[in-house]
Amino acid sequence: MIRLHKGPIPTILVQKVTQWTQEYLAALNDVSKMTDTVRFRYRHHEIKAGLRRDSHNKCIYCEGQVGFGETEHINPVSKCPDQIVRWENLGLICKECNTHK
């Protein structure tokens, strides 16, 4: 895993991190509230652009150049659900590393 120096938090996260986290945690307790929108907000285009910037468009695990790339959690959401949209917990990874992590 490469050492990242995280740049500025994307504006959307500054504005929405608390709301999105609360909505996700509430949806864990009431599955009728769990929509793809709530579940996958960490994939927002502003977040992904910030991750690309910070990793220089490289996978944080293998350091290979990333084409499309996937936004993923460093600490798994299954163990740390309160970190679903925490900037410090997000990274850009390649499809291969995401498959084998």
PDB file of C-alpha atoms in Angstrom:
ATOM      1  CA  MET A   1       0.000   0.000   0.000  1.00  0.00           C
ATOM      2  CA  ILE A   2       1.405   3.382  -0.964  1.00  0.00           C
ATOM      3  CA  ARG A   3       1.597   6.163   1.562  1.00  0.00           C
ATOM      4  CA  LEU A   4      -0.969   8.781   0.687  1.00  0.00           C
ATOM      5  CA  HIS A   5      -0.896  12.423   1.537  1.00  0.00           C
ATOM      6  CA  LYS A   6      -4.543  13.289   1.436  1.00  0.00           C
ATOM      7  CA  GLY A   7      -5.373  16.614  -0.104  1.00  0.00           C
ATOM      8  CA  PRO A   8      -8.360  18.763   0.707  1.00  0.00           C
ATOM      9  CA  ILE A   9     -11.587  16.975   1.503  1.00  0.00           C
ATOM     10  CA  PRO A  10     -14.008  17.262  -1.428  1.00  0.00           C
ATOM     11  CA  THR A  11     -16.637  19.930  -0.886  1.00  0.00           C
ATOM     12  CA  ILE A  12     -19.464  17.395  -1.076  1.00  0.00           C
ATOM     13  CA  LEU A  13     -18.013  15.528   1.918  1.00  0.00           C
ATOM     14  CA  VAL A  14     -17.485  18.693   3.910  1.00  0.00           C
ATOM     15  CA  GLN A  15     -21.161  19.444   3.378  1.00  0.00           C
ATOM     16  CA  LYS A  16     -22.649  15.957   3.676  1.00  0.00           C
ATOM     17  CA  VAL A  17     -20.421  13.616   5.738  1.00  0.00           C
ATOM     18  CA  THR A  18     -22.559  13.782   8.894  1.00  0.00           C
ATOM     19  CA  GLN A  19     -25.888  13.513   7.080  1.00  0.00           C
ATOM     20  CA  TRP A  20     -24.741  10.656   4.833  1.00  0.00           C
ATOM     21  CA  THR A  21     -23.227   8.745   7.754  1.00  0.00           C
ATOM     22  CA  GLN A  22     -26.392   9.104   9.831  1.00  0.00           C
ATOM     23  CA  GLU A  23     -28.572   8.006   6.920  1.00  0.00           C
ATOM     24  CA  TYR A  24     -26.390   4.951   6.308  1.00  0.00           C
ATOM     25  CA  LEU A  25     -26.397   3.941   9.979  1.00  0.00           C
ATOM     26  CA  ALA A  26     -30.185   4.388  10.132  1.00  0.00           C
ATOM     27  CA  ALA A  27     -30.553   2.222   7.017  1.00  0.00           C
ATOM     28  CA  LEU A  28     -28.509  -0.541   8.652  1.00  0.00           C
ATOM     29  CA  ASN A  29     -31.172  -0.655  11.372  1.00  0.00           C
ATOM     30  CA  ASP A  30     -34.102  -0.423   8.934  1.00  0.00           C
ATOM     31  CA  VAL A  31     -33.406  -2.226   5.663  1.00  0.00           C
ATOM     32  CA  SER A  32     -36.347  -0.506   3.984  1.00  0.00           C
ATOM     33  CA  LYS A  33     -34.216   2.675   4.065  1.00  0.00           C
ATOM     34  CA  MET A  34     -31.186   1.027   2.446  1.00  0.00           C
ATOM     35  CA  THR A  35     -31.189   2.199  -1.145  1.00  0.00           C
ATOM     36  CA  ASP A  36     -28.302   2.072  -3.592  1.00  0.00           C
ATOM     37  CA  THR A  37     -28.037   5.847  -3.214  1.00  0.00           C
ATOM     38  CA  VAL A  38     -27.534   5.567   0.550  1.00  0.00           C
ATOM     39  CA  ARG A  39     -25.251   2.555   0.284  1.00  0.00           C
ATOM     40  CA  PHE A  40     -22.932   3.840  -2.442  1.00  0.00           C
ATOM     41  CA  ARG A  41     -22.575   7.575  -1.799  1.00  0.00           C
ATOM     42  CA  TYR A  42     -18.844   7.107  -1.308  1.00  0.00           C
ATOM     43  CA  ARG A  43     -18.668   6.623  -5.093  1.00  0.00           C
ATOM     44  CA  HIS A  44     -19.709  10.242  -5.743  1.00  0.00           C
ATOM     45  CA  HIS A  45     -17.808  11.765  -8.676  1.00  0.00           C
ATOM     46  CA  GLU A  46     -16.286  14.573  -6.536  1.00  0.00           C
ATOM     47  CA  ILE A  47     -14.948  12.011  -4.065  1.00  0.00           C
ATOM     48  CA  LYS A  48     -13.482   9.869  -6.819  1.00  0.00           C
ATOM     49  CA  ALA A  49     -11.837  12.901  -8.434  1.00  0.00           C
ATOM     50  CA  GLY A  50     -10.179  13.770  -5.116  1.00  0.00           C
ATOM     51  CA  LEU A  51      -8.958  10.199  -4.690  1.00  0.00           C
ATOM     52  CA  ARG A  52      -7.514  10.217  -8.221  1.00  0.00           C
ATOM     53  CA  ARG A  53      -5.712  13.455  -7.436  1.00  0.00           C
ATOM     54  CA  ASP A  54      -4.260  12.175  -4.180  1.00  0.00           C
ATOM     55  CA  SER A  55      -3.094   8.811  -5.546  1.00  0.00           C
ATOM     56  CA  HIS A  56      -1.835  10.274  -8.826  1.00  0.00           C
ATOM     57  CA  ASN A  57      -4.284   7.952 -10.590  1.00  0.00           C
ATOM     58  CA  LYS A  58      -2.597   4.873  -9.123  1.00  0.00           C
ATOM     59  CA  CYS A  59      -4.028   1.968  -7.172  1.00  0.00           C
ATOM     60  CA  ILE A  60      -3.217   2.464  -3.480  1.00  0.00           C
ATOM     61  CA  TYR A  61      -2.372  -1.238  -3.123  1.00  0.00           C
ATOM     62  CA  CYS A  62      -0.339  -2.291  -6.195  1.00  0.00           C
ATOM     63  CA  GLU A  63       0.595   1.224  -7.433  1.00  0.00           C
ATOM     64  CA  GLY A  64      -0.453   0.337 -10.984  1.00  0.00           C
ATOM     65  CA  GLN A  65      -2.100   2.957 -13.156  1.00  0.00           C
ATOM     66  CA  VAL A  66      -5.854   2.920 -12.734  1.00  0.00           C
ATOM     67  CA  GLY A  67      -8.211   3.150 -15.700  1.00  0.00           C
ATOM     68  CA  PHE A  68     -11.748   3.491 -14.404  1.00  0.00           C
ATOM     69  CA  GLY A  69     -10.750   2.641 -10.837  1.00  0.00           C
ATOM     70  CA  GLU A  70     -12.938   1.835  -7.895  1.00  0.00           C
ATOM     71  CA  THR A  71     -13.551   3.835  -4.751  1.00  0.00           C
ATOM     72  CA  GLU A  72     -13.045   1.539  -1.808  1.00  0.00           C
ATOM     73  CA  HIS A  73     -12.752   1.513   1.967  1.00  0.00           C
ATOM     74  CA  ILE A  74      -9.426   0.962   3.689  1.00  0.00           C
ATOM     75  CA  ASN A  75     -11.176  -0.222   6.866  1.00  0.00           C
ATOM     76  CA  PRO A  76     -14.126  -2.431   5.860  1.00  0.00           C
ATOM     77  CA  VAL A  77     -17.560  -0.932   6.310  1.00  0.00           C
ATOM     78  CA  SER A  78     -18.738  -4.219   7.814  1.00  0.00           C
ATOM     79  CA  LYS A  79     -16.464  -3.526  10.796  1.00  0.00           C
ATOM     80  CA  CYS A  80     -16.530   0.298  10.741  1.00  0.00           C
ATOM     81  CA  PRO A  81     -19.944   1.365   9.394  1.00  0.00           C
ATOM     82  CA  ASP A  82     -19.487   4.847  10.815  1.00  0.00           C
ATOM     83  CA  GLN A  83     -16.595   5.338   8.347  1.00  0.00           C
ATOM     84  CA  ILE A  84     -18.692   4.763   5.213  1.00  0.00           C
ATOM     85  CA  VAL A  85     -17.908   8.245   3.830  1.00  0.00           C
ATOM     86  CA  ARG A  86     -14.927   9.263   5.955  1.00  0.00           C
ATOM     87  CA  TRP A  87     -12.309  10.810   3.684  1.00  0.00           C
ATOM     88  CA  GLU A  88      -9.479   9.130   5.583  1.00  0.00           C
ATOM     89  CA  ASN A  89     -11.054   5.710   4.963  1.00  0.00           C
ATOM     90  CA  LEU A  90     -11.422   5.971   1.185  1.00  0.00           C
ATOM     91  CA  GLY A  91      -8.961   5.047  -1.532  1.00  0.00           C
ATOM     92  CA  LEU A  92      -8.759   4.452  -5.260  1.00  0.00           C
ATOM     93  CA  ILE A  93      -7.961   0.892  -6.247  1.00  0.00           C
ATOM     94  CA  CYS A  94      -7.810  -1.143  -9.427  1.00  0.00           C
ATOM     95  CA  LYS A  95     -10.371  -3.809 -10.236  1.00  0.00           C
ATOM     96  CA  GLU A  96      -7.850  -6.613  -9.742  1.00  0.00           C
ATOM     97  CA  CYS A  97      -6.873  -5.495  -6.235  1.00  0.00           C
ATOM     98  CA  ASN A  98     -10.519  -4.986  -5.330  1.00  0.00           C
ATOM     99  CA  THR A  99     -11.235  -8.557  -6.391  1.00  0.00           C
ATOM    100  CA  HIS A 100      -8.363  -9.975  -4.312  1.00  0.00           C
ATOM    101  CA  LYS A 101      -8.425  -7.810  -1.200  1.00  0.00           C
TER     102      LYS A 101
END
